[in-house]
PDB file of C-alpha atoms and ligand atoms in Angstrom:
ATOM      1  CA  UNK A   4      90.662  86.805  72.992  1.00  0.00           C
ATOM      2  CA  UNK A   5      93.585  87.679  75.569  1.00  0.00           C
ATOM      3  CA  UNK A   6      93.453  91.191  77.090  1.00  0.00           C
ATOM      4  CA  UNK A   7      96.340  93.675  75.584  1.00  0.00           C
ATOM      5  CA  UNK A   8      98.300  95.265  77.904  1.00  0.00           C
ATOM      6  CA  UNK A   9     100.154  98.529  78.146  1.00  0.00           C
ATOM      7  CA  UNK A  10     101.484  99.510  81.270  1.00  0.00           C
ATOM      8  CA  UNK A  11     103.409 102.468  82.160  1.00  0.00           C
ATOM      9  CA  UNK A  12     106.429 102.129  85.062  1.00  0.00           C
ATOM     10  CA  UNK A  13     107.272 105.595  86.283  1.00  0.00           C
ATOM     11  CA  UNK A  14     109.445 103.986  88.516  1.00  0.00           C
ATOM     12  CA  UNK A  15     110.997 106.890  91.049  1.00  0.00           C
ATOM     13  CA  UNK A  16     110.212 109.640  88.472  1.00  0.00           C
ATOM     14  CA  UNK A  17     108.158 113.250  88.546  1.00  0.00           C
ATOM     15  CA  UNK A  18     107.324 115.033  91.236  1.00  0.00           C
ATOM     16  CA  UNK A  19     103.423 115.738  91.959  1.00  0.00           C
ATOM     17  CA  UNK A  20     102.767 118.231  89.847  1.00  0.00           C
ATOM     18  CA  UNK A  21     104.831 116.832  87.410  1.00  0.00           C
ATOM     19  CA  UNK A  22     102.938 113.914  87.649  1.00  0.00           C
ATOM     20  CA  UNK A  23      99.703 115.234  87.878  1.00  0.00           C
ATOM     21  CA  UNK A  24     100.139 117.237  84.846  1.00  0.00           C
ATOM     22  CA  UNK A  25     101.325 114.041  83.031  1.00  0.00           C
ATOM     23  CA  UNK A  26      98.738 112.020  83.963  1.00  0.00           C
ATOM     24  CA  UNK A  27      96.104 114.849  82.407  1.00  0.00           C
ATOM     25  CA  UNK A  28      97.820 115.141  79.523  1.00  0.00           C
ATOM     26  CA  UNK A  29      97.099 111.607  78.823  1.00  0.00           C
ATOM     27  CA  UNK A  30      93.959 111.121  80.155  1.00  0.00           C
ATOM     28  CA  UNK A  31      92.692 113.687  77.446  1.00  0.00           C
ATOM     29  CA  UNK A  32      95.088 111.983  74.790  1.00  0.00           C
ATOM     30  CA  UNK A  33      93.201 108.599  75.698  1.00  0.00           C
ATOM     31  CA  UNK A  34      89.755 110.214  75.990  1.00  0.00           C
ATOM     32  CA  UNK A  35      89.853 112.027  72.411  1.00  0.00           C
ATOM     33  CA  UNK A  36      91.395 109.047  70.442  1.00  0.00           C
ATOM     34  CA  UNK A  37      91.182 105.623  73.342  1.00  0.00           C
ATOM     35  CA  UNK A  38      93.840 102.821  72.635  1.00  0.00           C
ATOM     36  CA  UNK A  39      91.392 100.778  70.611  1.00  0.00           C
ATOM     37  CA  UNK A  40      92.869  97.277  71.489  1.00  0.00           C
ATOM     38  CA  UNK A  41      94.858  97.760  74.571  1.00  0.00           C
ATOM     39  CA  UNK A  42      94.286  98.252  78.167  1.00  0.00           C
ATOM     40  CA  UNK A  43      96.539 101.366  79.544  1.00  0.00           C
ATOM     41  CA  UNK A  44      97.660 101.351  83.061  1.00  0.00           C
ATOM     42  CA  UNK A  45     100.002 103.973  84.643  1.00  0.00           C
ATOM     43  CA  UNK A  46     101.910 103.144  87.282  1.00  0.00           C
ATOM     44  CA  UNK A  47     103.551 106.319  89.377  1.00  0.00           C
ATOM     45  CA  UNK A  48     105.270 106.526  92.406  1.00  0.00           C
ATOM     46  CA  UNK A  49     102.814 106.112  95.631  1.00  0.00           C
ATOM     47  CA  UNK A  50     102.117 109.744  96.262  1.00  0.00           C
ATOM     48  CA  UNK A  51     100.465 110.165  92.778  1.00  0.00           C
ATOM     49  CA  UNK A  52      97.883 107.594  93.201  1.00  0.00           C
ATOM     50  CA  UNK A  53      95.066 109.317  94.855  1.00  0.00           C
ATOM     51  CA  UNK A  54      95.487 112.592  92.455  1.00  0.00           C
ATOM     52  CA  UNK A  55      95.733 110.341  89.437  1.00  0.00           C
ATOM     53  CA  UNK A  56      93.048 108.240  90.413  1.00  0.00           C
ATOM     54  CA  UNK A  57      90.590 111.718  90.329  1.00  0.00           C
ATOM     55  CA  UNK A  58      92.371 112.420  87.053  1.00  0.00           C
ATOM     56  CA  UNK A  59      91.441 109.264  85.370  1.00  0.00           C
ATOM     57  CA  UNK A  60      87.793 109.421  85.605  1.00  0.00           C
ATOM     58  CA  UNK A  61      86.754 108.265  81.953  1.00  0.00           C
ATOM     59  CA  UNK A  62      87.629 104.413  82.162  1.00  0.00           C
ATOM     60  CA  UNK A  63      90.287 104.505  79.630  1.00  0.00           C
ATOM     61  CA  UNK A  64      92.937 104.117  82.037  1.00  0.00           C
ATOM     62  CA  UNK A  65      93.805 101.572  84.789  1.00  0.00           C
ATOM     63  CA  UNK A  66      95.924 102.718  87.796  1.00  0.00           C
ATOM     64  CA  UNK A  67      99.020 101.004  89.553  1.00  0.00           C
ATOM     65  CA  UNK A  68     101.416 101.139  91.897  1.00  0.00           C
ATOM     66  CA  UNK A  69     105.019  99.754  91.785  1.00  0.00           C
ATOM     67  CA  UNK A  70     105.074  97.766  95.081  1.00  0.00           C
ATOM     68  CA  UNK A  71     103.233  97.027  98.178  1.00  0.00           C
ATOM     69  CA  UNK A  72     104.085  96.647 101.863  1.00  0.00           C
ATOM     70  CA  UNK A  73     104.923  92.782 102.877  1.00  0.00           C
ATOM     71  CA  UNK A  74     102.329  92.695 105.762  1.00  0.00           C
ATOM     72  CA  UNK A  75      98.684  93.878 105.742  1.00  0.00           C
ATOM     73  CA  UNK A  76      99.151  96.810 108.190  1.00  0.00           C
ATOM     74  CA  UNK A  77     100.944  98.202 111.868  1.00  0.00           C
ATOM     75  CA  UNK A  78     104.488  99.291 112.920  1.00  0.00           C
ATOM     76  CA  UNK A  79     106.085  99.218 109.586  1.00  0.00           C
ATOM     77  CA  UNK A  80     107.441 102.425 109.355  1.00  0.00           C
ATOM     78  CA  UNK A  81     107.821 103.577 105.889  1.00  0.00           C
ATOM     79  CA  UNK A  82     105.762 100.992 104.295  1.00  0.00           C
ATOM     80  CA  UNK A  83     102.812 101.146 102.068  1.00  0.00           C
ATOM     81  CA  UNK A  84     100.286  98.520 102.267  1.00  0.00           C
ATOM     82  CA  UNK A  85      97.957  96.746  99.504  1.00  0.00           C
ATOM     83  CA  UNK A  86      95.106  97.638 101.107  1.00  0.00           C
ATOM     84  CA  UNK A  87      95.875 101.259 100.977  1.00  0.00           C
ATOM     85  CA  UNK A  88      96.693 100.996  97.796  1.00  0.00           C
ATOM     86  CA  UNK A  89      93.282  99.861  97.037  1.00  0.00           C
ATOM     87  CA  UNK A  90      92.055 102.820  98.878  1.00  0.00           C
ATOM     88  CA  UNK A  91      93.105 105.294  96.196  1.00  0.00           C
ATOM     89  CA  UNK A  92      91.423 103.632  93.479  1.00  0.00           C
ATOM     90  CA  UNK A  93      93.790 101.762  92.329  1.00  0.00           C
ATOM     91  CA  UNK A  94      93.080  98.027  90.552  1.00  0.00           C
ATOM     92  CA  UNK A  95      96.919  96.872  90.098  1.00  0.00           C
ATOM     93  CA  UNK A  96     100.462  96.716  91.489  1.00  0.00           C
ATOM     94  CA  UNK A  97     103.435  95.541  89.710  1.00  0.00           C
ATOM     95  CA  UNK A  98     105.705  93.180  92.083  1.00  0.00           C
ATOM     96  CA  UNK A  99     108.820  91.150  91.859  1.00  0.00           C
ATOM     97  CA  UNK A 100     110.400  93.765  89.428  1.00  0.00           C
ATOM     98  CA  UNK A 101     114.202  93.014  89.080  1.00  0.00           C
ATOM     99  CA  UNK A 102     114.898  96.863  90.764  1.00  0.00           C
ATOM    100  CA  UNK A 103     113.115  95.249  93.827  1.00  0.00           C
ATOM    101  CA  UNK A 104     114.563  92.122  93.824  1.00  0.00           C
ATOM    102  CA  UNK A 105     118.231  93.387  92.967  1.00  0.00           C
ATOM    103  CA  UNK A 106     118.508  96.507  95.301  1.00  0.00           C
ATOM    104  CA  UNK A 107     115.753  95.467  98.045  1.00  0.00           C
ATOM    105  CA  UNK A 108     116.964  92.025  98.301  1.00  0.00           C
ATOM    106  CA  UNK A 109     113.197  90.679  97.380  1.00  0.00           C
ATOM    107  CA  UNK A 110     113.283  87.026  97.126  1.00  0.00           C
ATOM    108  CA  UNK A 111     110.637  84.905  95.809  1.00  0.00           C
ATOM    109  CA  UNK A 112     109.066  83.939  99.004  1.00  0.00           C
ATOM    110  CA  UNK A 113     109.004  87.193  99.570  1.00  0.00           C
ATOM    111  CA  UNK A 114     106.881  88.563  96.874  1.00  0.00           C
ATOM    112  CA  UNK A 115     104.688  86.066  97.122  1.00  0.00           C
ATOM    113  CA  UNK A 116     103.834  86.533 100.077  1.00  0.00           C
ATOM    114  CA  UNK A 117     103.099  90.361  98.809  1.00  0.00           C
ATOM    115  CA  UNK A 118     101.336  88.698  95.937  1.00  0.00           C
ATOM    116  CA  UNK A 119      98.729  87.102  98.237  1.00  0.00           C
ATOM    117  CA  UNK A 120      98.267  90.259 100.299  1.00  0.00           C
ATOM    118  CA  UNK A 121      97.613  92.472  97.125  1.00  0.00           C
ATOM    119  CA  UNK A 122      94.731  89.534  95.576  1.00  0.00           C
ATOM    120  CA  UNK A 123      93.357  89.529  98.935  1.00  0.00           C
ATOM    121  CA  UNK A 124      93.038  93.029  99.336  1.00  0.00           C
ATOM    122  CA  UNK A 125      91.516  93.055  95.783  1.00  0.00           C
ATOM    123  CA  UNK A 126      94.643  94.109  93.531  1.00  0.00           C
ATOM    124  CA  UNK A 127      95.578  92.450  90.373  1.00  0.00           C
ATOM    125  CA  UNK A 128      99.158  92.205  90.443  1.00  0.00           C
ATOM    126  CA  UNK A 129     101.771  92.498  87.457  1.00  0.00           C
ATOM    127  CA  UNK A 130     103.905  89.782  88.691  1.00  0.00           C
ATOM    128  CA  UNK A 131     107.946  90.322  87.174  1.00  0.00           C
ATOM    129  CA  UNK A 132     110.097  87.617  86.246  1.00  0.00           C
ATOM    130  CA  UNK A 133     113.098  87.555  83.941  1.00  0.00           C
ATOM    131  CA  UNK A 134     116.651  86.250  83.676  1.00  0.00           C
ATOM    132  CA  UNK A 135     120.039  88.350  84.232  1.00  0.00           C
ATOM    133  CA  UNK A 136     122.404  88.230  81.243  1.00  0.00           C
ATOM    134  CA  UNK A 137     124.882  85.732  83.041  1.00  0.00           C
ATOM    135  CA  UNK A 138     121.959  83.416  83.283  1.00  0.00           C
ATOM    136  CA  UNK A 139     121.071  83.546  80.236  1.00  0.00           C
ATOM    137  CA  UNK A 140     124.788  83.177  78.431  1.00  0.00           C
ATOM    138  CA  UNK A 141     124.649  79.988  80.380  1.00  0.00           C
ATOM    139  CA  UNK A 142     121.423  78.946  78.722  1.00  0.00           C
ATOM    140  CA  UNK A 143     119.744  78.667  82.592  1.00  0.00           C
ATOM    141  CA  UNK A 144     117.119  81.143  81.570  1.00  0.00           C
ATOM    142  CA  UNK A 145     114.045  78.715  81.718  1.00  0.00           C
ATOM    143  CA  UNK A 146     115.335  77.496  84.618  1.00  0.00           C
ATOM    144  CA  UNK A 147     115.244  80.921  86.744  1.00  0.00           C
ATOM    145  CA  UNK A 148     111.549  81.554  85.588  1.00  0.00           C
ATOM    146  CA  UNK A 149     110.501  78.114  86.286  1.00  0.00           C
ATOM    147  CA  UNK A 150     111.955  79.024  89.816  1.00  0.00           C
ATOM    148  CA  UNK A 151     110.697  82.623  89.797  1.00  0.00           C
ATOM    149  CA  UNK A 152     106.552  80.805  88.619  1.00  0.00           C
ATOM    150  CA  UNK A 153     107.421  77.829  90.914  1.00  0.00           C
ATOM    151  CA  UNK A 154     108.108  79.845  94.641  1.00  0.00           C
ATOM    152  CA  UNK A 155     106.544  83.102  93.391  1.00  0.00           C
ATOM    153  CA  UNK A 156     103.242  82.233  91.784  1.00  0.00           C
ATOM    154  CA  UNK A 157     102.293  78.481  92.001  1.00  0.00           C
ATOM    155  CA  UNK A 158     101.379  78.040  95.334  1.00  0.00           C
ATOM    156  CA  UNK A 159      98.002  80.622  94.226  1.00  0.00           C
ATOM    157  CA  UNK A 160      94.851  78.676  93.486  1.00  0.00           C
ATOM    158  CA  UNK A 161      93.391  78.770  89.965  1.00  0.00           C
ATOM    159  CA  UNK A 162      90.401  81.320  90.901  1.00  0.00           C
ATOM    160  CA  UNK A 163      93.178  84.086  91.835  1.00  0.00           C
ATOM    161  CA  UNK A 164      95.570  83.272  89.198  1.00  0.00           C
ATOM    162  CA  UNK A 165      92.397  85.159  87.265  1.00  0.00           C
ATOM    163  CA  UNK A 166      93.648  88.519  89.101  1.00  0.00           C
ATOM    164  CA  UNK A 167      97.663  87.692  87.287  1.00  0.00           C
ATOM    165  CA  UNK A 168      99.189  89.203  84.611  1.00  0.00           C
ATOM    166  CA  UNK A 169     102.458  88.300  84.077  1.00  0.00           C
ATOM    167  CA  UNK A 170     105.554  90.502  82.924  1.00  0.00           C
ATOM    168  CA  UNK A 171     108.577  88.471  81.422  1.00  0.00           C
ATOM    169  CA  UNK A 172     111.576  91.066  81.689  1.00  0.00           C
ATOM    170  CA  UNK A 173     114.858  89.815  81.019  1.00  0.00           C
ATOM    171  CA  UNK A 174     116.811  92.226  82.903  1.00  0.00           C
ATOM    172  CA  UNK A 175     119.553  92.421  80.580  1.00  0.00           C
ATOM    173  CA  UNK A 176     117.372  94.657  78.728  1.00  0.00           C
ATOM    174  CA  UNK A 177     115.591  96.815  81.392  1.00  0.00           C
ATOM    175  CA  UNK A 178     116.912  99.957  80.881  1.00  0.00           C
ATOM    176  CA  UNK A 179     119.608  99.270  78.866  1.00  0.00           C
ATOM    177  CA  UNK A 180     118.632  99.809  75.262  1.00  0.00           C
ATOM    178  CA  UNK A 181     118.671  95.889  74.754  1.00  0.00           C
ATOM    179  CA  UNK A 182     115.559  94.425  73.667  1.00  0.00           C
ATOM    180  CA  UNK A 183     115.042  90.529  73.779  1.00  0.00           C
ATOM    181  CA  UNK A 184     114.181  89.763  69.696  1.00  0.00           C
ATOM    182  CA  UNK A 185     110.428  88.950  69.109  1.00  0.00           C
ATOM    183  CA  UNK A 186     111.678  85.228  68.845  1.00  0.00           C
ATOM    184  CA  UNK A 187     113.471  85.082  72.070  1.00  0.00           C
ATOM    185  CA  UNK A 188     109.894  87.236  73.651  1.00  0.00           C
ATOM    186  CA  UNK A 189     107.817  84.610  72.082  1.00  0.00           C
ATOM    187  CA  UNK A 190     110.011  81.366  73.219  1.00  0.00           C
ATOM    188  CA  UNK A 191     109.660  82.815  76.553  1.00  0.00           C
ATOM    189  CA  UNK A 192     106.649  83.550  76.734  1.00  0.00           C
ATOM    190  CA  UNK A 193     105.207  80.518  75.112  1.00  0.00           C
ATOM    191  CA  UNK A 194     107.571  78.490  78.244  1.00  0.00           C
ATOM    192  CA  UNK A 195     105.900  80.586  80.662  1.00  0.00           C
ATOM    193  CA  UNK A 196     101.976  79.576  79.085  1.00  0.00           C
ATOM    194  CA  UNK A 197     103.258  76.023  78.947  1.00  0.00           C
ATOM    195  CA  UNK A 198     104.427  75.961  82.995  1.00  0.00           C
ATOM    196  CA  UNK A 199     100.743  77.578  83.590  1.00  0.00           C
ATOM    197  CA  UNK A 200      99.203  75.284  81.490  1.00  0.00           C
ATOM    198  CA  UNK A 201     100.866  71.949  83.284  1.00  0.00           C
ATOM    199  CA  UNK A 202     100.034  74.029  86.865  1.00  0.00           C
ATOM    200  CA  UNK A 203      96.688  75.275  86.188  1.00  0.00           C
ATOM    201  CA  UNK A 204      94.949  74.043  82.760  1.00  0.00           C
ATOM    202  CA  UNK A 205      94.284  74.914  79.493  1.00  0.00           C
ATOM    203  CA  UNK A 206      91.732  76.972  79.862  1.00  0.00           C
ATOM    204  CA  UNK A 207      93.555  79.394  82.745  1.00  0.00           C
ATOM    205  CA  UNK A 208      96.801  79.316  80.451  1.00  0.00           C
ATOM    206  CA  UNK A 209      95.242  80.437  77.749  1.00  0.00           C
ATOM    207  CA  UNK A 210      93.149  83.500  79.774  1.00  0.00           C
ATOM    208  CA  UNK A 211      96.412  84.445  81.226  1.00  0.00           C
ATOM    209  CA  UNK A 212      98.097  88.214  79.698  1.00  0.00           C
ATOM    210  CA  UNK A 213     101.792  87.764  79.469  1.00  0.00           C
ATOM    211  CA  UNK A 214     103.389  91.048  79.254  1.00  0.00           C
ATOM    212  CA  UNK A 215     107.066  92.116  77.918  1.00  0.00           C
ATOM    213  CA  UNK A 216     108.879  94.668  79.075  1.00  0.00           C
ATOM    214  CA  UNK A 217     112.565  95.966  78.453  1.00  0.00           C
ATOM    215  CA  UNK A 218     113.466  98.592  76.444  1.00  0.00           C
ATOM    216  CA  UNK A 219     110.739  98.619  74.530  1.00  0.00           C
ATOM    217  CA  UNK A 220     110.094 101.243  72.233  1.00  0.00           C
ATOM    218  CA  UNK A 221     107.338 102.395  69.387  1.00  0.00           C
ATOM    219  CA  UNK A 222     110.109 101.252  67.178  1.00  0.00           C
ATOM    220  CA  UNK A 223     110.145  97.584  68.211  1.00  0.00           C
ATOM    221  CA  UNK A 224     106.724  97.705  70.127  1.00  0.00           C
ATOM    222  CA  UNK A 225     104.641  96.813  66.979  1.00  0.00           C
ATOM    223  CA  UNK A 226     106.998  93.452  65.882  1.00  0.00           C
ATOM    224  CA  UNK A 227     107.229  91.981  69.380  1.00  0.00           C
ATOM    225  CA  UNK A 228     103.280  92.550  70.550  1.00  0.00           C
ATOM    226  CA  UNK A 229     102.622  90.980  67.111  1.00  0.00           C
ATOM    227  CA  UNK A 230     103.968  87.305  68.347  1.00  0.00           C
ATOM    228  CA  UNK A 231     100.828  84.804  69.851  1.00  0.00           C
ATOM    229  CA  UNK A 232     102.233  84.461  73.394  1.00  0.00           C
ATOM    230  CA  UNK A 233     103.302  88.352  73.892  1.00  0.00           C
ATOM    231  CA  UNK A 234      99.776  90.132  74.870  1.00  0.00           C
ATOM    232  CA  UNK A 235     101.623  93.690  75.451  1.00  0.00           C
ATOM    233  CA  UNK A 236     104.408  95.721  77.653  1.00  0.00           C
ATOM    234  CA  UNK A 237     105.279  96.892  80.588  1.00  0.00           C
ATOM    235  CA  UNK A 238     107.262  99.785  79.764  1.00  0.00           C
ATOM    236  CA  UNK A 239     109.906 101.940  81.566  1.00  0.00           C
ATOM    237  CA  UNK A 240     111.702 104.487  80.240  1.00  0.00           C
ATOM    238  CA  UNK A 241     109.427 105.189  77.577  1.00  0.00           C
ATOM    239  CA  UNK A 242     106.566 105.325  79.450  1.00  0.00           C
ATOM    240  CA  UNK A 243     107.689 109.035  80.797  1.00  0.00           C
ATOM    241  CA  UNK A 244     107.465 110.714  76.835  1.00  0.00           C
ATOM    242  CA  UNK A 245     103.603 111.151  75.967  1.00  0.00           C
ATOM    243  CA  UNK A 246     104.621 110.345  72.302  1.00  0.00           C
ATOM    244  CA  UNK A 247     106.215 107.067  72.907  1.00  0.00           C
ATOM    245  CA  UNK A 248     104.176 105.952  75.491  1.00  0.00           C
ATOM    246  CA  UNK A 249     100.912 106.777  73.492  1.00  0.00           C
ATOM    247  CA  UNK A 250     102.551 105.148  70.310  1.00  0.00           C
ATOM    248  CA  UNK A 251     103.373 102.009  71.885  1.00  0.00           C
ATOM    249  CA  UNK A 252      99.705 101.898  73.628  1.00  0.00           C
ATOM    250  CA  UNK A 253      98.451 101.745  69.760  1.00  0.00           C
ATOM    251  CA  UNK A 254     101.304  99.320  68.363  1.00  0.00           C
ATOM    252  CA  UNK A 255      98.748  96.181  68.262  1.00  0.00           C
TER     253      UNK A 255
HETATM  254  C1  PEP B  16     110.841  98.179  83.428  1.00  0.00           C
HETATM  255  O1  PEP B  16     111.566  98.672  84.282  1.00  0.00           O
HETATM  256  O2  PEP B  16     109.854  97.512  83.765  1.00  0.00           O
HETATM  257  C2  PEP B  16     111.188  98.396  82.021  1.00  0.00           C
HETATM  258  C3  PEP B  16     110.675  97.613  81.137  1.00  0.00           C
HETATM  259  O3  PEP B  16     112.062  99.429  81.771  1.00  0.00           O
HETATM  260  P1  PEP B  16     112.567  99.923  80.315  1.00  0.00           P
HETATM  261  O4  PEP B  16     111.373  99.933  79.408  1.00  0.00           O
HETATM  262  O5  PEP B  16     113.131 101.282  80.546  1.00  0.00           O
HETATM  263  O6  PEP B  16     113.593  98.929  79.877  1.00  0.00           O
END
């Protein structure tokens, strides 16, 4: 049986206290009645990690952060590394997300060369890929994420492909109240098992958690986590309401 998945993207959202108080608020939601099938991560901003990672203290929840520095450490003002990352307690980091890769200019030799730092300095890593919506009017869409597993992911050996979990995010619906249909989540997905399969093996395909994300919702969480290739969400916007969030954590 594949791990479920359900993993909260704050994205630039909630200040400290804000996020602090959040974070409680769901660690004793989780603690009183724990997300029987799924895994929950949260995912804040950097400066939450440390507090959070005090807050969580019960196992039920898994702690992320949204992006890592591109070198290991020195004169990179501004940047946050993997290893520091680790530091706090955290076990994952989400990279490649379409917000990086559209307004940071992140290409995929880029992230994976933050995709080796974060396995090396012990971080799983919720690796993004999707389509944009001209890309996938002109039916290129398994084209991009062939590209996006090819230069991204593939150069990885099969022992840390074991610290993956993939996210398949059309970006047409990030944010925008568009969800992919279960089908067009499960064709996807079931492409993206098939490339890992032909990389890596059976065995490492079928191990591997493919997660969607993109406007998902408790109303559509249920339908889509219910297809064979879709083992669970990475969720935005509805990842800041403990109602929704908490919901879609118990839609399997
Ligand atoms: C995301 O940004 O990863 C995401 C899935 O956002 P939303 O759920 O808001 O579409």
């Amino acid at each position: 049986m594949r791990k479920k998945i359900v993993a909260g993207n704050w994205k630039m959202n909630m200040d400290l206290a804000e996020g602090l108080k959040f974070a409680g608020s769901l660690e004793k939601y989780f603690k009183e009645k724990p997300a029987e099938k799924a895994q929950v991560i949260l995912c804040p901003p950097f400066i939450h990690l440390a507090g959070i990672s005090e807050i969580i203290k019960h196992g039920k929840i898994a702690l992320g952060a949204q992006n890592c520095a591109s070198d290991a450490s020195g004169a990179y003002t501004g940047e946050v590394s993997a290893w520091m990352i680790k530091s706090t307690g955290a076990q994952y980091v989400i990279l490649g997300h379409s917000e990086r890769r559209t307004y940071y200019h992140e290409d995929d030799k880029l992230i994976n060369k933050k995709t080796l730092l974060a396995i090396n300095s012990g971080l799983k890593v919720i690796f993004c890929i999707g389509e944009v919506k001209s890309e996938r009017e002109a039916g290129q869409h398994f084209l991009i994420v062939r590209r996006q597993l090819e230069e991204g992911l593939f150069s990885l050996t099969e022992e840390q492909i074991d610290m993956i979990v993939i996210a398949y995010e059309p970006v047409w619906a990030i944010g925008t109240g568009l969800t992919a249909t279960p089908d067009q989540a499960q064709e996807m997905h079931k492409f993206i098992r098939e490339q890992v399969k032909e990389k890596y093996g059976n065995d490492c395909a079928k191990k591997l958690p493919i997660l969607y994300g993109g406007s998902c919702k408790p109303s559509n969480a249920a339908e889509i986590f219910s297809k064979p290739d879709v083992d669970g969400g990475l969720i935005g916007g509805a990842a800041l309401k403990k109602e929704d969030f908490t919901a879609i954590a118990e839609a399997f």
